[in-house]
PDB file of C-alpha atoms and ligand atoms in Angstrom:
ATOM      1  CA  UNK A   1       0.000   0.000   0.000  1.00  0.00           C
ATOM      2  CA  UNK A   2       2.798   2.360   0.957  1.00  0.00           C
ATOM      3  CA  UNK A   3       4.590   1.560  -2.294  1.00  0.00           C
ATOM      4  CA  UNK A   4       1.395   2.323  -4.235  1.00  0.00           C
ATOM      5  CA  UNK A   5       1.136   5.735  -2.492  1.00  0.00           C
ATOM      6  CA  UNK A   6       4.758   6.458  -3.349  1.00  0.00           C
ATOM      7  CA  UNK A   7       4.144   5.670  -7.001  1.00  0.00           C
ATOM      8  CA  UNK A   8       1.100   7.969  -7.030  1.00  0.00           C
ATOM      9  CA  UNK A   9       3.209  10.719  -5.461  1.00  0.00           C
ATOM     10  CA  UNK A  10       5.931  10.234  -8.085  1.00  0.00           C
ATOM     11  CA  UNK A  11       3.338  10.367 -10.850  1.00  0.00           C
ATOM     12  CA  UNK A  12       1.834  13.546  -9.357  1.00  0.00           C
ATOM     13  CA  UNK A  13       5.289  15.107  -9.169  1.00  0.00           C
ATOM     14  CA  UNK A  14       5.832  14.379 -12.890  1.00  0.00           C
ATOM     15  CA  UNK A  15       2.491  15.925 -13.883  1.00  0.00           C
ATOM     16  CA  UNK A  16       3.117  19.029 -11.738  1.00  0.00           C
ATOM     17  CA  UNK A  17       6.462  19.459 -13.491  1.00  0.00           C
ATOM     18  CA  UNK A  18       4.919  19.286 -16.925  1.00  0.00           C
ATOM     19  CA  UNK A  19       5.976  15.717 -17.682  1.00  0.00           C
ATOM     20  CA  UNK A  20       2.487  14.749 -18.697  1.00  0.00           C
ATOM     21  CA  UNK A  21       2.771  13.004 -22.033  1.00  0.00           C
ATOM     22  CA  UNK A  22       4.084   9.718 -23.334  1.00  0.00           C
ATOM     23  CA  UNK A  23       6.430  10.494 -26.180  1.00  0.00           C
ATOM     24  CA  UNK A  24       7.831   7.104 -27.101  1.00  0.00           C
ATOM     25  CA  UNK A  25       6.832   3.474 -26.633  1.00  0.00           C
ATOM     26  CA  UNK A  26      10.201   2.675 -25.038  1.00  0.00           C
ATOM     27  CA  UNK A  27      11.622   4.643 -22.083  1.00  0.00           C
ATOM     28  CA  UNK A  28      14.543   6.837 -23.046  1.00  0.00           C
ATOM     29  CA  UNK A  29      17.367   7.401 -20.574  1.00  0.00           C
ATOM     30  CA  UNK A  30      18.053  11.137 -20.872  1.00  0.00           C
ATOM     31  CA  UNK A  31      21.028  10.870 -18.522  1.00  0.00           C
ATOM     32  CA  UNK A  32      22.811   8.696 -21.072  1.00  0.00           C
ATOM     33  CA  UNK A  33      22.021  10.032 -24.559  1.00  0.00           C
ATOM     34  CA  UNK A  34      22.567   7.817 -27.559  1.00  0.00           C
ATOM     35  CA  UNK A  35      25.951   8.062 -29.255  1.00  0.00           C
ATOM     36  CA  UNK A  36      24.741  10.266 -32.100  1.00  0.00           C
ATOM     37  CA  UNK A  37      22.829  12.615 -29.736  1.00  0.00           C
ATOM     38  CA  UNK A  38      25.855  12.918 -27.489  1.00  0.00           C
ATOM     39  CA  UNK A  39      28.127  13.927 -30.354  1.00  0.00           C
ATOM     40  CA  UNK A  40      25.570  16.374 -31.705  1.00  0.00           C
ATOM     41  CA  UNK A  41      24.937  17.991 -28.272  1.00  0.00           C
ATOM     42  CA  UNK A  42      28.650  18.263 -27.499  1.00  0.00           C
ATOM     43  CA  UNK A  43      29.383  19.796 -30.851  1.00  0.00           C
ATOM     44  CA  UNK A  44      26.736  22.490 -30.816  1.00  0.00           C
ATOM     45  CA  UNK A  45      28.059  25.015 -28.335  1.00  0.00           C
ATOM     46  CA  UNK A  46      28.175  28.764 -28.684  1.00  0.00           C
ATOM     47  CA  UNK A  47      29.908  29.989 -31.795  1.00  0.00           C
ATOM     48  CA  UNK A  48      31.927  33.182 -31.845  1.00  0.00           C
ATOM     49  CA  UNK A  49      30.721  35.788 -34.337  1.00  0.00           C
ATOM     50  CA  UNK A  50      33.871  35.122 -36.421  1.00  0.00           C
ATOM     51  CA  UNK A  51      32.952  31.429 -36.585  1.00  0.00           C
ATOM     52  CA  UNK A  52      29.380  32.249 -37.548  1.00  0.00           C
ATOM     53  CA  UNK A  53      30.628  34.588 -40.273  1.00  0.00           C
ATOM     54  CA  UNK A  54      33.026  32.015 -41.623  1.00  0.00           C
ATOM     55  CA  UNK A  55      30.225  29.441 -41.713  1.00  0.00           C
ATOM     56  CA  UNK A  56      28.006  31.898 -43.549  1.00  0.00           C
ATOM     57  CA  UNK A  57      30.759  32.571 -46.065  1.00  0.00           C
ATOM     58  CA  UNK A  58      31.563  28.896 -46.608  1.00  0.00           C
ATOM     59  CA  UNK A  59      28.356  26.925 -46.300  1.00  0.00           C
ATOM     60  CA  UNK A  60      28.694  23.184 -46.918  1.00  0.00           C
ATOM     61  CA  UNK A  61      26.104  20.830 -48.273  1.00  0.00           C
ATOM     62  CA  UNK A  62      23.635  19.099 -45.942  1.00  0.00           C
ATOM     63  CA  UNK A  63      24.777  15.629 -44.888  1.00  0.00           C
ATOM     64  CA  UNK A  64      22.521  12.606 -44.532  1.00  0.00           C
ATOM     65  CA  UNK A  65      20.940  12.560 -41.054  1.00  0.00           C
ATOM     66  CA  UNK A  66      22.537   9.240 -40.121  1.00  0.00           C
ATOM     67  CA  UNK A  67      26.073  10.661 -40.428  1.00  0.00           C
ATOM     68  CA  UNK A  68      27.731  11.916 -37.235  1.00  0.00           C
ATOM     69  CA  UNK A  69      28.626  15.505 -38.002  1.00  0.00           C
ATOM     70  CA  UNK A  70      30.647  18.185 -36.265  1.00  0.00           C
ATOM     71  CA  UNK A  71      29.316  21.367 -34.664  1.00  0.00           C
ATOM     72  CA  UNK A  72      30.635  23.472 -37.543  1.00  0.00           C
ATOM     73  CA  UNK A  73      29.048  21.207 -40.142  1.00  0.00           C
ATOM     74  CA  UNK A  74      25.702  21.182 -38.322  1.00  0.00           C
ATOM     75  CA  UNK A  75      25.530  24.977 -38.127  1.00  0.00           C
ATOM     76  CA  UNK A  76      26.983  25.417 -41.582  1.00  0.00           C
ATOM     77  CA  UNK A  77      24.447  23.091 -43.157  1.00  0.00           C
ATOM     78  CA  UNK A  78      21.637  24.826 -41.221  1.00  0.00           C
ATOM     79  CA  UNK A  79      22.779  28.229 -42.525  1.00  0.00           C
ATOM     80  CA  UNK A  80      23.126  26.866 -46.050  1.00  0.00           C
ATOM     81  CA  UNK A  81      19.627  25.341 -46.056  1.00  0.00           C
ATOM     82  CA  UNK A  82      18.067  28.377 -44.389  1.00  0.00           C
ATOM     83  CA  UNK A  83      19.675  30.880 -46.758  1.00  0.00           C
ATOM     84  CA  UNK A  84      18.699  28.919 -49.820  1.00  0.00           C
ATOM     85  CA  UNK A  85      15.018  28.945 -48.793  1.00  0.00           C
ATOM     86  CA  UNK A  86      13.448  31.800 -50.711  1.00  0.00           C
ATOM     87  CA  UNK A  87       9.976  31.611 -49.226  1.00  0.00           C
ATOM     88  CA  UNK A  88       8.453  30.813 -45.852  1.00  0.00           C
ATOM     89  CA  UNK A  89       7.022  27.624 -47.355  1.00  0.00           C
ATOM     90  CA  UNK A  90      10.476  26.502 -48.526  1.00  0.00           C
ATOM     91  CA  UNK A  91      11.926  27.437 -45.132  1.00  0.00           C
ATOM     92  CA  UNK A  92       9.286  25.356 -43.337  1.00  0.00           C
ATOM     93  CA  UNK A  93      10.234  22.356 -45.482  1.00  0.00           C
ATOM     94  CA  UNK A  94      13.924  22.975 -44.736  1.00  0.00           C
ATOM     95  CA  UNK A  95      13.243  23.093 -40.975  1.00  0.00           C
ATOM     96  CA  UNK A  96      11.164  19.916 -41.178  1.00  0.00           C
ATOM     97  CA  UNK A  97      14.089  18.141 -42.852  1.00  0.00           C
ATOM     98  CA  UNK A  98      16.723  19.481 -40.427  1.00  0.00           C
ATOM     99  CA  UNK A  99      18.111  16.852 -38.044  1.00  0.00           C
ATOM    100  CA  UNK A 100      20.624  19.015 -36.152  1.00  0.00           C
ATOM    101  CA  UNK A 101      18.423  19.641 -33.097  1.00  0.00           C
ATOM    102  CA  UNK A 102      17.659  16.650 -30.841  1.00  0.00           C
ATOM    103  CA  UNK A 103      14.295  18.184 -29.835  1.00  0.00           C
ATOM    104  CA  UNK A 104      12.875  17.061 -33.146  1.00  0.00           C
ATOM    105  CA  UNK A 105      12.997  13.490 -31.856  1.00  0.00           C
ATOM    106  CA  UNK A 106      10.914  14.127 -28.754  1.00  0.00           C
ATOM    107  CA  UNK A 107       8.424  16.601 -30.211  1.00  0.00           C
ATOM    108  CA  UNK A 108       5.141  15.420 -31.719  1.00  0.00           C
ATOM    109  CA  UNK A 109       5.005  18.120 -34.390  1.00  0.00           C
ATOM    110  CA  UNK A 110       7.017  20.883 -35.973  1.00  0.00           C
ATOM    111  CA  UNK A 111       5.659  24.279 -34.907  1.00  0.00           C
ATOM    112  CA  UNK A 112       6.566  26.764 -37.614  1.00  0.00           C
ATOM    113  CA  UNK A 113       5.556  30.433 -37.785  1.00  0.00           C
ATOM    114  CA  UNK A 114       2.063  31.514 -38.748  1.00  0.00           C
ATOM    115  CA  UNK A 115       0.588  34.686 -40.192  1.00  0.00           C
ATOM    116  CA  UNK A 116       0.855  36.950 -43.226  1.00  0.00           C
ATOM    117  CA  UNK A 117       4.250  36.667 -44.903  1.00  0.00           C
ATOM    118  CA  UNK A 118       4.544  40.449 -45.045  1.00  0.00           C
ATOM    119  CA  UNK A 119       3.130  41.267 -41.632  1.00  0.00           C
ATOM    120  CA  UNK A 120       4.293  44.628 -40.199  1.00  0.00           C
ATOM    121  CA  UNK A 121       4.534  43.079 -36.719  1.00  0.00           C
ATOM    122  CA  UNK A 122       6.403  39.857 -36.012  1.00  0.00           C
ATOM    123  CA  UNK A 123       6.132  38.221 -32.562  1.00  0.00           C
ATOM    124  CA  UNK A 124       8.805  35.720 -31.540  1.00  0.00           C
ATOM    125  CA  UNK A 125       8.312  33.567 -28.450  1.00  0.00           C
ATOM    126  CA  UNK A 126      10.465  30.957 -26.799  1.00  0.00           C
ATOM    127  CA  UNK A 127       9.318  27.482 -27.803  1.00  0.00           C
ATOM    128  CA  UNK A 128       6.095  25.551 -28.284  1.00  0.00           C
ATOM    129  CA  UNK A 129       4.303  24.159 -25.240  1.00  0.00           C
ATOM    130  CA  UNK A 130       2.122  21.050 -25.014  1.00  0.00           C
ATOM    131  CA  UNK A 131      -0.874  22.543 -26.882  1.00  0.00           C
ATOM    132  CA  UNK A 132       1.294  23.908 -29.670  1.00  0.00           C
ATOM    133  CA  UNK A 133       3.193  20.629 -29.958  1.00  0.00           C
ATOM    134  CA  UNK A 134      -0.059  18.694 -30.268  1.00  0.00           C
ATOM    135  CA  UNK A 135      -1.529  20.952 -32.969  1.00  0.00           C
ATOM    136  CA  UNK A 136       1.662  22.063 -34.733  1.00  0.00           C
ATOM    137  CA  UNK A 137       0.694  25.761 -34.344  1.00  0.00           C
ATOM    138  CA  UNK A 138       2.387  28.538 -32.310  1.00  0.00           C
ATOM    139  CA  UNK A 139       0.769  30.249 -29.315  1.00  0.00           C
ATOM    140  CA  UNK A 140      -2.579  28.452 -29.223  1.00  0.00           C
ATOM    141  CA  UNK A 141      -2.556  27.369 -25.536  1.00  0.00           C
ATOM    142  CA  UNK A 142      -3.429  29.571 -22.523  1.00  0.00           C
ATOM    143  CA  UNK A 143      -0.425  31.880 -23.108  1.00  0.00           C
ATOM    144  CA  UNK A 144      -1.410  32.222 -26.759  1.00  0.00           C
ATOM    145  CA  UNK A 145      -4.984  33.065 -25.816  1.00  0.00           C
ATOM    146  CA  UNK A 146      -3.718  35.821 -23.541  1.00  0.00           C
ATOM    147  CA  UNK A 147      -1.511  37.072 -26.383  1.00  0.00           C
ATOM    148  CA  UNK A 148      -4.648  37.223 -28.573  1.00  0.00           C
ATOM    149  CA  UNK A 149      -6.392  39.342 -25.889  1.00  0.00           C
ATOM    150  CA  UNK A 150      -3.397  41.628 -25.613  1.00  0.00           C
ATOM    151  CA  UNK A 151      -3.397  42.079 -29.382  1.00  0.00           C
ATOM    152  CA  UNK A 152      -7.079  42.894 -29.426  1.00  0.00           C
ATOM    153  CA  UNK A 153      -6.446  45.531 -26.720  1.00  0.00           C
ATOM    154  CA  UNK A 154      -4.527  47.467 -29.385  1.00  0.00           C
ATOM    155  CA  UNK A 155      -7.097  46.627 -32.097  1.00  0.00           C
ATOM    156  CA  UNK A 156      -5.029  43.928 -33.747  1.00  0.00           C
ATOM    157  CA  UNK A 157      -6.180  40.452 -34.604  1.00  0.00           C
ATOM    158  CA  UNK A 158      -3.987  37.410 -34.539  1.00  0.00           C
ATOM    159  CA  UNK A 159      -4.271  37.158 -38.341  1.00  0.00           C
ATOM    160  CA  UNK A 160      -2.746  40.635 -38.725  1.00  0.00           C
ATOM    161  CA  UNK A 161       0.598  39.618 -37.232  1.00  0.00           C
ATOM    162  CA  UNK A 162       3.226  36.932 -37.826  1.00  0.00           C
ATOM    163  CA  UNK A 163       3.810  34.689 -34.794  1.00  0.00           C
ATOM    164  CA  UNK A 164       6.664  32.249 -34.327  1.00  0.00           C
ATOM    165  CA  UNK A 165       9.180  30.901 -31.799  1.00  0.00           C
ATOM    166  CA  UNK A 166      12.949  30.708 -31.402  1.00  0.00           C
ATOM    167  CA  UNK A 167      12.635  26.910 -31.332  1.00  0.00           C
ATOM    168  CA  UNK A 168      10.274  25.085 -33.679  1.00  0.00           C
ATOM    169  CA  UNK A 169      10.066  21.998 -31.440  1.00  0.00           C
ATOM    170  CA  UNK A 170       8.818  21.640 -27.856  1.00  0.00           C
ATOM    171  CA  UNK A 171      11.463  21.008 -25.185  1.00  0.00           C
ATOM    172  CA  UNK A 172      10.256  18.005 -23.118  1.00  0.00           C
ATOM    173  CA  UNK A 173       8.225  19.067 -20.076  1.00  0.00           C
ATOM    174  CA  UNK A 174       8.397  22.718 -21.275  1.00  0.00           C
ATOM    175  CA  UNK A 175      11.870  23.090 -19.836  1.00  0.00           C
ATOM    176  CA  UNK A 176      13.897  26.170 -20.773  1.00  0.00           C
ATOM    177  CA  UNK A 177      15.705  25.690 -24.096  1.00  0.00           C
ATOM    178  CA  UNK A 178      19.434  25.014 -23.801  1.00  0.00           C
ATOM    179  CA  UNK A 179      21.965  27.316 -25.531  1.00  0.00           C
ATOM    180  CA  UNK A 180      22.877  24.386 -27.818  1.00  0.00           C
ATOM    181  CA  UNK A 181      19.258  24.036 -28.989  1.00  0.00           C
ATOM    182  CA  UNK A 182      18.953  27.778 -29.558  1.00  0.00           C
ATOM    183  CA  UNK A 183      22.173  27.936 -31.567  1.00  0.00           C
ATOM    184  CA  UNK A 184      21.213  24.926 -33.677  1.00  0.00           C
ATOM    185  CA  UNK A 185      17.894  26.535 -34.677  1.00  0.00           C
ATOM    186  CA  UNK A 186      19.147  30.132 -34.942  1.00  0.00           C
ATOM    187  CA  UNK A 187      19.748  30.091 -38.729  1.00  0.00           C
ATOM    188  CA  UNK A 188      16.066  29.284 -39.283  1.00  0.00           C
ATOM    189  CA  UNK A 189      14.649  32.024 -37.078  1.00  0.00           C
ATOM    190  CA  UNK A 190      17.092  34.541 -38.564  1.00  0.00           C
ATOM    191  CA  UNK A 191      15.966  33.588 -42.052  1.00  0.00           C
ATOM    192  CA  UNK A 192      12.310  33.766 -41.001  1.00  0.00           C
ATOM    193  CA  UNK A 193      12.894  37.358 -39.850  1.00  0.00           C
ATOM    194  CA  UNK A 194      14.627  38.149 -43.141  1.00  0.00           C
ATOM    195  CA  UNK A 195      11.754  36.722 -45.195  1.00  0.00           C
ATOM    196  CA  UNK A 196       8.959  38.398 -43.207  1.00  0.00           C
ATOM    197  CA  UNK A 197      11.007  41.587 -42.877  1.00  0.00           C
ATOM    198  CA  UNK A 198       8.641  43.179 -40.341  1.00  0.00           C
ATOM    199  CA  UNK A 199       8.571  46.870 -39.522  1.00  0.00           C
ATOM    200  CA  UNK A 200       8.684  46.007 -35.818  1.00  0.00           C
ATOM    201  CA  UNK A 201       9.966  42.864 -34.151  1.00  0.00           C
ATOM    202  CA  UNK A 202       8.358  41.957 -30.820  1.00  0.00           C
ATOM    203  CA  UNK A 203      10.421  39.580 -28.702  1.00  0.00           C
ATOM    204  CA  UNK A 204       8.140  37.748 -26.322  1.00  0.00           C
ATOM    205  CA  UNK A 205       9.918  36.936 -23.057  1.00  0.00           C
ATOM    206  CA  UNK A 206      13.516  36.818 -21.892  1.00  0.00           C
ATOM    207  CA  UNK A 207      14.650  33.769 -23.854  1.00  0.00           C
ATOM    208  CA  UNK A 208      13.709  35.258 -27.241  1.00  0.00           C
ATOM    209  CA  UNK A 209      15.072  38.688 -26.308  1.00  0.00           C
ATOM    210  CA  UNK A 210      18.409  37.356 -25.089  1.00  0.00           C
ATOM    211  CA  UNK A 211      18.817  34.976 -28.029  1.00  0.00           C
ATOM    212  CA  UNK A 212      18.163  37.548 -30.733  1.00  0.00           C
ATOM    213  CA  UNK A 213      19.739  40.583 -29.120  1.00  0.00           C
ATOM    214  CA  UNK A 214      22.738  38.681 -27.778  1.00  0.00           C
ATOM    215  CA  UNK A 215      22.148  40.338 -24.407  1.00  0.00           C
ATOM    216  CA  UNK A 216      22.707  39.088 -20.882  1.00  0.00           C
ATOM    217  CA  UNK A 217      20.164  41.484 -19.396  1.00  0.00           C
ATOM    218  CA  UNK A 218      16.958  40.202 -17.851  1.00  0.00           C
ATOM    219  CA  UNK A 219      13.621  40.882 -19.524  1.00  0.00           C
ATOM    220  CA  UNK A 220      12.663  43.441 -16.843  1.00  0.00           C
ATOM    221  CA  UNK A 221      15.580  45.603 -17.969  1.00  0.00           C
ATOM    222  CA  UNK A 222      15.022  45.031 -21.670  1.00  0.00           C
ATOM    223  CA  UNK A 223      11.279  45.760 -21.769  1.00  0.00           C
ATOM    224  CA  UNK A 224       9.851  49.266 -21.881  1.00  0.00           C
ATOM    225  CA  UNK A 225      12.325  50.698 -24.388  1.00  0.00           C
ATOM    226  CA  UNK A 226      13.135  50.641 -28.070  1.00  0.00           C
ATOM    227  CA  UNK A 227      15.846  48.219 -29.120  1.00  0.00           C
ATOM    228  CA  UNK A 228      17.403  47.173 -32.387  1.00  0.00           C
ATOM    229  CA  UNK A 229      17.836  43.753 -33.918  1.00  0.00           C
ATOM    230  CA  UNK A 230      20.520  43.859 -36.553  1.00  0.00           C
ATOM    231  CA  UNK A 231      21.900  41.357 -39.024  1.00  0.00           C
ATOM    232  CA  UNK A 232      24.470  41.829 -41.702  1.00  0.00           C
ATOM    233  CA  UNK A 233      23.074  41.089 -45.129  1.00  0.00           C
ATOM    234  CA  UNK A 234      25.301  41.271 -48.202  1.00  0.00           C
ATOM    235  CA  UNK A 235      27.715  43.427 -46.235  1.00  0.00           C
ATOM    236  CA  UNK A 236      25.013  45.866 -45.100  1.00  0.00           C
ATOM    237  CA  UNK A 237      23.630  46.118 -41.564  1.00  0.00           C
ATOM    238  CA  UNK A 238      19.861  45.928 -41.682  1.00  0.00           C
ATOM    239  CA  UNK A 239      18.509  46.994 -38.283  1.00  0.00           C
ATOM    240  CA  UNK A 240      14.905  46.309 -37.327  1.00  0.00           C
ATOM    241  CA  UNK A 241      13.079  48.328 -34.664  1.00  0.00           C
ATOM    242  CA  UNK A 242      12.508  45.928 -31.790  1.00  0.00           C
ATOM    243  CA  UNK A 243      10.610  45.766 -28.526  1.00  0.00           C
ATOM    244  CA  UNK A 244      10.874  43.099 -25.834  1.00  0.00           C
ATOM    245  CA  UNK A 245       7.725  42.331 -23.833  1.00  0.00           C
ATOM    246  CA  UNK A 246       6.922  40.118 -20.865  1.00  0.00           C
ATOM    247  CA  UNK A 247       5.913  36.594 -21.799  1.00  0.00           C
ATOM    248  CA  UNK A 248       2.136  35.953 -21.530  1.00  0.00           C
ATOM    249  CA  UNK A 249       2.876  32.713 -19.624  1.00  0.00           C
ATOM    250  CA  UNK A 250       4.520  34.927 -16.977  1.00  0.00           C
ATOM    251  CA  UNK A 251       1.566  37.336 -17.082  1.00  0.00           C
ATOM    252  CA  UNK A 252      -0.782  34.440 -16.352  1.00  0.00           C
ATOM    253  CA  UNK A 253       1.177  33.891 -13.126  1.00  0.00           C
ATOM    254  CA  UNK A 254       1.651  37.609 -12.376  1.00  0.00           C
ATOM    255  CA  UNK A 255      -1.448  39.380 -13.732  1.00  0.00           C
ATOM    256  CA  UNK A 256      -0.459  42.661 -12.045  1.00  0.00           C
ATOM    257  CA  UNK A 257       2.224  43.023 -14.748  1.00  0.00           C
ATOM    258  CA  UNK A 258      -0.310  43.005 -17.589  1.00  0.00           C
ATOM    259  CA  UNK A 259      -0.521  46.797 -17.397  1.00  0.00           C
ATOM    260  CA  UNK A 260       3.200  47.131 -18.280  1.00  0.00           C
ATOM    261  CA  UNK A 261       2.719  44.909 -21.299  1.00  0.00           C
ATOM    262  CA  UNK A 262      -0.334  46.846 -22.404  1.00  0.00           C
ATOM    263  CA  UNK A 263       1.736  50.049 -22.222  1.00  0.00           C
ATOM    264  CA  UNK A 264       4.460  48.385 -24.341  1.00  0.00           C
ATOM    265  CA  UNK A 265       1.859  47.314 -26.890  1.00  0.00           C
ATOM    266  CA  UNK A 266       0.392  50.825 -27.075  1.00  0.00           C
ATOM    267  CA  UNK A 267       3.896  52.144 -27.752  1.00  0.00           C
ATOM    268  CA  UNK A 268       4.345  49.525 -30.477  1.00  0.00           C
ATOM    269  CA  UNK A 269       1.086  50.539 -32.109  1.00  0.00           C
ATOM    270  CA  UNK A 270       2.007  54.234 -31.939  1.00  0.00           C
ATOM    271  CA  UNK A 271       5.428  53.579 -33.471  1.00  0.00           C
ATOM    272  CA  UNK A 272       3.940  51.441 -36.223  1.00  0.00           C
ATOM    273  CA  UNK A 273       1.428  54.174 -37.089  1.00  0.00           C
ATOM    274  CA  UNK A 274       4.324  56.628 -37.367  1.00  0.00           C
ATOM    275  CA  UNK A 275       6.118  54.247 -39.732  1.00  0.00           C
ATOM    276  CA  UNK A 276       3.307  53.656 -42.194  1.00  0.00           C
TER     277      UNK A 276
HETATM  278  N1  URA B  13       5.046  29.857 -25.292  1.00  0.00           N
HETATM  279  C1  URA B  13       5.858  30.225 -26.296  1.00  0.00           C
HETATM  280  O1  URA B  13       6.886  30.859 -26.088  1.00  0.00           O
HETATM  281  N2  URA B  13       5.494  29.891 -27.525  1.00  0.00           N
HETATM  282  C2  URA B  13       4.375  29.225 -27.814  1.00  0.00           C
HETATM  283  O2  URA B  13       4.114  28.958 -28.984  1.00  0.00           O
HETATM  284  C3  URA B  13       3.549  28.870 -26.729  1.00  0.00           C
HETATM  285  C4  URA B  13       3.902  29.195 -25.481  1.00  0.00           C
END
């Protein structure tokens, strides 16, 4: 009886921590990754900007997924595939075929961006949660519904804006993405920004803001002011006006902060009106 109670407690603990879905028929020991995962994880660590530039300048061809490839080759092939995608549709196919991020194996579905390809506002969140993973669509769970409300508070509808995430696959149990996962998927989000080319980029939450602005500051310091996301394209810096806002998942836990986000959104709307 005591053992049964213990098992129920363990099960409850898993559910409370977001481990609420069966992903594979066989248990997978995450403490001892398979050989190919281990090599891939070890190899994808933060690149210096010189390394990134050299990879951009010398992209190699994509290797078959079964081959064990180095960090440089993984990132290089991701940049090569991302850059050669000339439409969001082609980019989605390229992401679906990319095997350089281990999250693809545990996720149910790819969650690619959604919205008009030439939207003036582009929202970038962290990573899909359970609802998004199940449906293959970004921001459709409780946090997404709050984002919809926030948008309507500035007279925008979801269909007016482009919504995506830094990672296109759900991290198991909604854990925070690792730097290796972010770096592996970075070429695809950078290309998505290039293709949508929004007037204003809205980074939703600290993970997205830090990843795209290369900042170590917390979201509380980054929000409430105008920022710039900049990428070099054909030798020319192309800055995009950017705002970081609090993540709606955080606002669900701390509703008193909704006012700050509403103020940020009003500023975004005002700025956009000035631009068009
Ligand atoms: N949180 C995110 O950051 N993105 C989603 O798509 C859903 C929840």
